[in-house]
Amino acid sequence: LSPLVALGTMAWTVARVVCYTVTAAGADMAWMLAGAWSVVLKGLSVPLSLLFFILFSSAPVAGMVRVDVVAYLALTAGLRFISIFYEEHQEWRAQGDTAVSSALEMQRVGLAAGVAAPLFGLVIATILGTGWTAAGVLVPYMFGIGLEFATTDLLREDVKTPAWVAAPVGFILWRFVQIAAWAPYLHQCLLPAATNPGNIGAFWYYLSLSLAPATALVWVGCLGMHVANIPTFLRWQRLAGKEDALALAAIKVEIEELTQECEDLAAARSGARNAALAPVQSKKSAAAVTRRTEAIINDAASSPGVGGGAA
């Protein structure tokens, strides 16, 4: 019985170890899942609360964000719809990619100025302790600039439609509405700096009033630059379709027929020329034979051997 007892004891020990290991692993896994779920909930709590605030809050900032989101969706959907009618077109830059790229880079320099002015106001508002309000009204504005870049590149590089030139126009026109909306809020955020005595307070007061008009002027310049560059951007041609392939095949057949006709005419002309020159060539050949024969006879007559034999 001793070997059986030893084997049973070993089996019981192994079973206990396996059971403990499985239980500990399950507990560890449950702890890890609970921790991950807690992190996910904590991570989602901020964006979810922000989403509910934007959707259901009656605050003016939330209303501005809702209007901006609707406007961005309408602009993007409208541009994509317009591009459907130009899917058979592709860009054709007669001046090369360099001209288009240079024009776009010049426009984006202007876009940087349109970002810098309100961003400066945001920095000053943050120093004054009113940065959250300024950020709330400026975030949709900044997001719209990034969305403009993304939409323009999508329509230009991926969809390959000339409708991409309409993207900056729509976004810039809506940006004027945004500037009119956030201008009073940004002015209120910068007013604490205007409480300083003397010229310093006056400087900050007029600066808070001039940020929005200066930003609007920058976008007016960008819009004018973009409209002036449209003749460079809109150099495109329609993609070849089935009817174009059939027309090209018909042109090739016509060219082959004309080539064959030219070859036939050249051959006929060459034959007529040879026929016209044949009598002349025959007369020249007969005269040459006669002259050769006379030369041989004269040579034979003047030979000494021939003369001696005759004598």
XYZ file of C-alpha atoms in Angstrom:
311
model
C 0.000 0.000 0.000
C 2.892 2.415 0.446
C 3.389 3.164 -3.286
C -0.360 3.804 -3.681
C -0.401 6.139 -0.697
C 2.607 8.038 -2.050
C 1.011 8.420 -5.489
C -2.283 9.580 -3.963
C -0.484 12.127 -1.803
C 1.406 13.455 -4.828
C -1.784 13.659 -6.877
C -3.572 15.536 -4.062
C -0.682 17.965 -3.737
C -0.585 18.620 -7.481
C -4.363 19.150 -7.561
C -4.157 21.652 -4.674
C -1.345 23.566 -6.387
C -3.228 23.681 -9.694
C -6.442 24.781 -7.971
C -4.644 27.509 -6.038
C -2.868 28.734 -9.167
C -6.086 28.867 -11.183
C -7.908 30.658 -8.367
C -5.106 33.192 -7.935
C -4.918 33.790 -11.683
C -8.673 34.320 -11.845
C -8.543 36.759 -8.951
C -5.698 38.639 -10.581
C -7.576 38.752 -13.874
C -10.726 40.023 -12.155
C -8.681 42.673 -10.366
C -7.060 43.745 -13.638
C -10.425 43.930 -15.428
C -11.941 45.923 -12.572
C -8.993 48.325 -12.650
C -9.197 48.705 -16.417
C -12.946 49.323 -16.246
C -12.422 51.944 -13.574
C -9.794 53.700 -15.699
C -12.112 53.616 -18.729
C -14.990 55.066 -16.735
C -12.783 57.800 -15.311
C -11.378 58.535 -18.768
C -14.845 58.696 -20.330
C -16.410 60.723 -17.568
C -14.847 64.004 -18.756
C -15.723 63.710 -22.472
C -19.185 62.341 -21.655
C -19.907 65.180 -19.267
C -18.590 67.632 -21.856
C -20.792 66.034 -24.516
C -23.890 66.277 -22.324
C -22.989 69.888 -21.519
C -22.710 70.771 -25.214
C -25.902 68.946 -26.172
C -28.220 69.979 -23.354
C -26.777 73.061 -21.658
C -28.423 76.445 -22.129
C -25.098 78.278 -21.703
C -24.172 80.602 -24.613
C -20.874 78.780 -25.132
C -22.670 75.441 -25.555
C -25.059 77.041 -28.036
C -22.125 78.386 -30.059
C -20.534 74.937 -30.163
C -23.791 73.318 -31.294
C -24.191 75.832 -34.116
C -20.559 75.369 -35.167
C -20.907 71.585 -35.279
C -24.027 71.839 -37.452
C -22.289 74.327 -39.750
C -19.191 72.120 -40.092
C -21.289 69.063 -40.890
C -23.276 71.021 -43.484
C -20.122 72.437 -45.093
C -18.372 69.065 -45.260
C -21.441 67.266 -46.605
C -22.089 70.024 -49.148
C -18.527 69.976 -50.457
C -18.584 66.191 -50.730
C -21.890 66.392 -52.594
C -20.488 68.960 -55.035
C -17.458 66.758 -55.670
C -19.762 63.940 -56.875
C -20.475 65.923 -60.040
C -16.750 66.201 -60.795
C -15.633 62.629 -60.167
C -14.779 62.242 -63.864
C -12.364 65.145 -63.641
C -8.800 65.310 -62.492
C -6.482 68.204 -61.830
C -4.266 69.313 -64.653
C -1.760 71.899 -63.551
C -0.347 73.430 -66.679
C 2.161 75.391 -64.601
C 3.153 72.337 -62.572
C 2.751 71.395 -58.924
C 5.202 74.083 -57.862
C 2.845 76.944 -58.742
C -0.092 75.409 -56.855
C 2.041 74.479 -53.834
C 3.543 77.974 -53.663
C 0.101 79.578 -53.769
C -1.157 77.290 -51.004
C 1.882 78.007 -48.835
C 1.308 81.749 -49.174
C -2.308 81.297 -48.109
C -1.278 79.237 -45.089
C 1.041 82.003 -43.959
C -2.080 84.157 -43.785
C -3.879 81.380 -41.908
C -1.135 81.470 -39.277
C -1.902 85.144 -38.681
C -5.585 84.281 -38.322
C -4.659 81.821 -35.559
C -2.082 84.036 -33.834
C -4.387 86.970 -33.011
C -7.051 85.068 -31.006
C -4.373 82.793 -29.543
C -2.644 85.869 -28.150
C -5.930 86.911 -26.546
C -6.293 83.411 -25.080
C -2.838 83.599 -23.516
C -3.577 86.989 -21.944
C -6.948 85.742 -20.675
C -5.234 82.748 -19.085
C -2.821 85.073 -17.267
C -5.784 87.126 -16.051
C -7.623 84.028 -14.797
C -10.374 84.023 -17.450
C -8.726 81.503 -19.735
C -11.421 78.816 -19.482
C -14.110 81.128 -20.852
C -11.831 82.309 -23.658
C -10.854 78.740 -24.480
C -14.499 77.655 -24.570
C -15.389 80.208 -27.242
C -12.169 79.811 -29.252
C -11.916 75.998 -29.418
C -14.610 75.651 -32.151
C -12.861 78.419 -34.093
C -9.502 76.614 -33.930
C -11.153 73.288 -34.715
C -12.688 74.818 -37.845
C -9.255 75.831 -39.140
C -7.976 72.275 -38.756
C -11.126 70.897 -40.378
C -10.618 73.257 -43.317
C -7.109 71.876 -43.885
C -8.344 68.284 -43.633
C -11.288 68.821 -45.995
C -9.167 70.648 -48.560
C -6.504 67.937 -48.564
C -9.150 65.194 -48.745
C -10.859 66.688 -51.789
C -7.588 67.650 -53.481
C -5.339 64.652 -52.810
C -7.721 61.703 -52.297
C -10.948 62.498 -54.175
C -9.045 64.361 -56.939
C -11.836 66.839 -57.577
C -11.553 70.501 -58.595
C -14.316 71.213 -56.068
C -11.625 71.518 -53.385
C -11.210 75.219 -54.222
C -14.670 75.852 -52.705
C -13.637 74.508 -49.286
C -11.653 77.561 -48.060
C -14.391 79.924 -49.275
C -17.130 78.235 -47.253
C -15.033 77.872 -44.103
C -13.749 81.474 -44.217
C -17.258 82.882 -44.664
C -18.444 80.903 -41.649
C -15.379 82.091 -39.730
C -16.688 85.657 -39.922
C -19.826 84.463 -38.122
C -17.638 82.801 -35.481
C -15.587 85.964 -34.955
C -18.755 87.987 -34.417
C -19.868 85.374 -31.860
C -16.701 85.140 -29.750
C -15.640 88.797 -29.979
C -17.761 90.049 -26.995
C -16.714 87.085 -24.826
C -13.022 87.608 -25.538
C -13.459 91.320 -24.872
C -15.001 90.558 -21.480
C -12.171 88.121 -20.692
C -9.563 90.829 -21.320
C -11.357 93.641 -19.493
C -9.609 92.944 -16.124
C -6.361 94.132 -17.720
C -8.066 97.409 -18.647
C -8.534 98.284 -14.968
C -4.888 99.319 -14.755
C -4.494 103.076 -14.320
C -3.402 105.421 -17.056
C -2.274 104.465 -20.512
C -1.728 100.808 -19.620
C -5.399 100.268 -18.950
C -6.368 102.156 -22.097
C -3.940 100.035 -24.128
C -5.479 96.781 -22.904
C -8.980 98.113 -23.387
C -8.438 99.050 -27.027
C -6.449 95.878 -27.624
C -9.376 93.789 -26.378
C -11.612 95.652 -28.828
C -9.229 95.355 -31.799
C -8.466 91.609 -31.682
C -11.672 90.547 -33.424
C -11.543 93.204 -36.219
C -7.862 92.456 -36.828
C -8.624 88.733 -37.113
C -11.490 89.472 -39.511
C -9.203 91.609 -41.681
C -6.703 88.749 -41.834
C -9.404 86.406 -43.103
C -10.570 88.991 -45.644
C -7.016 89.014 -46.995
C -6.885 85.207 -47.055
C -10.196 85.041 -48.903
C -9.035 87.583 -51.473
C -5.756 85.731 -51.960
C -7.588 82.453 -52.450
C -10.019 83.920 -55.002
C -7.096 85.493 -56.880
C -5.347 82.099 -57.013
C -8.371 80.198 -58.361
C -7.236 80.594 -62.021
C -4.031 78.795 -61.020
C -5.878 76.102 -59.048
C -8.575 75.373 -61.634
C -6.407 73.951 -64.382
C -8.042 70.569 -64.850
C -9.281 68.286 -67.570
C -11.923 65.595 -67.728
C -10.848 61.988 -67.289
C -11.063 59.845 -70.435
C -14.294 57.865 -70.648
C -15.726 55.178 -72.920
C -16.826 57.681 -75.544
C -13.333 59.206 -75.522
C -11.767 55.781 -76.106
C -14.125 55.162 -79.045
C -13.328 58.574 -80.520
C -9.604 57.910 -80.121
C -9.949 54.521 -81.855
C -11.831 56.161 -84.745
C -9.083 58.770 -85.073
C -6.425 56.039 -85.135
C -8.318 54.168 -87.881
C -8.610 57.380 -89.901
C -4.889 58.054 -89.482
C -4.055 54.511 -90.650
C -6.303 54.935 -93.705
C -4.690 58.260 -94.570
C -1.227 56.732 -94.130
C -2.101 53.864 -96.464
C -3.533 56.274 -99.004
C -0.334 58.342 -98.895
C 1.759 55.217 -99.419
C -0.407 54.175 -102.393
C -0.091 57.637 -103.916
C 3.681 57.585 -103.437
C 3.921 54.169 -105.066
C 1.743 55.262 -108.007
C 3.799 58.395 -108.479
C 7.012 56.405 -108.410
C 5.654 53.940 -110.989
C 4.520 56.748 -113.276
C 7.906 58.382 -113.030
C 9.705 55.148 -113.843
C 7.405 54.581 -116.808
C 8.098 58.076 -118.117
C 11.847 57.690 -117.754
C 12.034 54.186 -119.349
C 12.351 55.333 -123.089
C 15.031 57.823 -122.180
C 16.932 55.169 -120.267
C 16.607 52.759 -123.252
C 17.996 55.339 -125.710
C 20.852 56.120 -123.345
C 21.638 52.395 -122.994
C 21.614 51.848 -126.816
C 23.907 54.816 -127.383
C 26.288 53.538 -124.703
C 26.404 50.081 -126.339
C 27.078 51.641 -129.769
C 29.891 53.764 -128.416
C 31.415 50.765 -126.694
C 31.282 48.671 -129.839
C 32.912 51.388 -131.918
C 35.658 51.743 -129.336
C 36.402 48.001 -129.485
C 36.538 48.051 -133.310
C 38.852 51.044 -133.348
C 41.129 49.395 -130.811
C 41.287 46.218 -132.924
C 42.028 48.159 -136.122
C 44.872 50.091 -134.593
C 46.511 46.969 -133.063
C 49.952 45.992 -134.751
C 49.188 42.309 -134.767
C 46.015 42.780 -136.617
C 47.716 45.027 -139.221
C 50.551 42.502 -139.839
C 48.146 39.620 -140.308
C 46.181 41.634 -142.815
C 49.316 42.421 -144.806
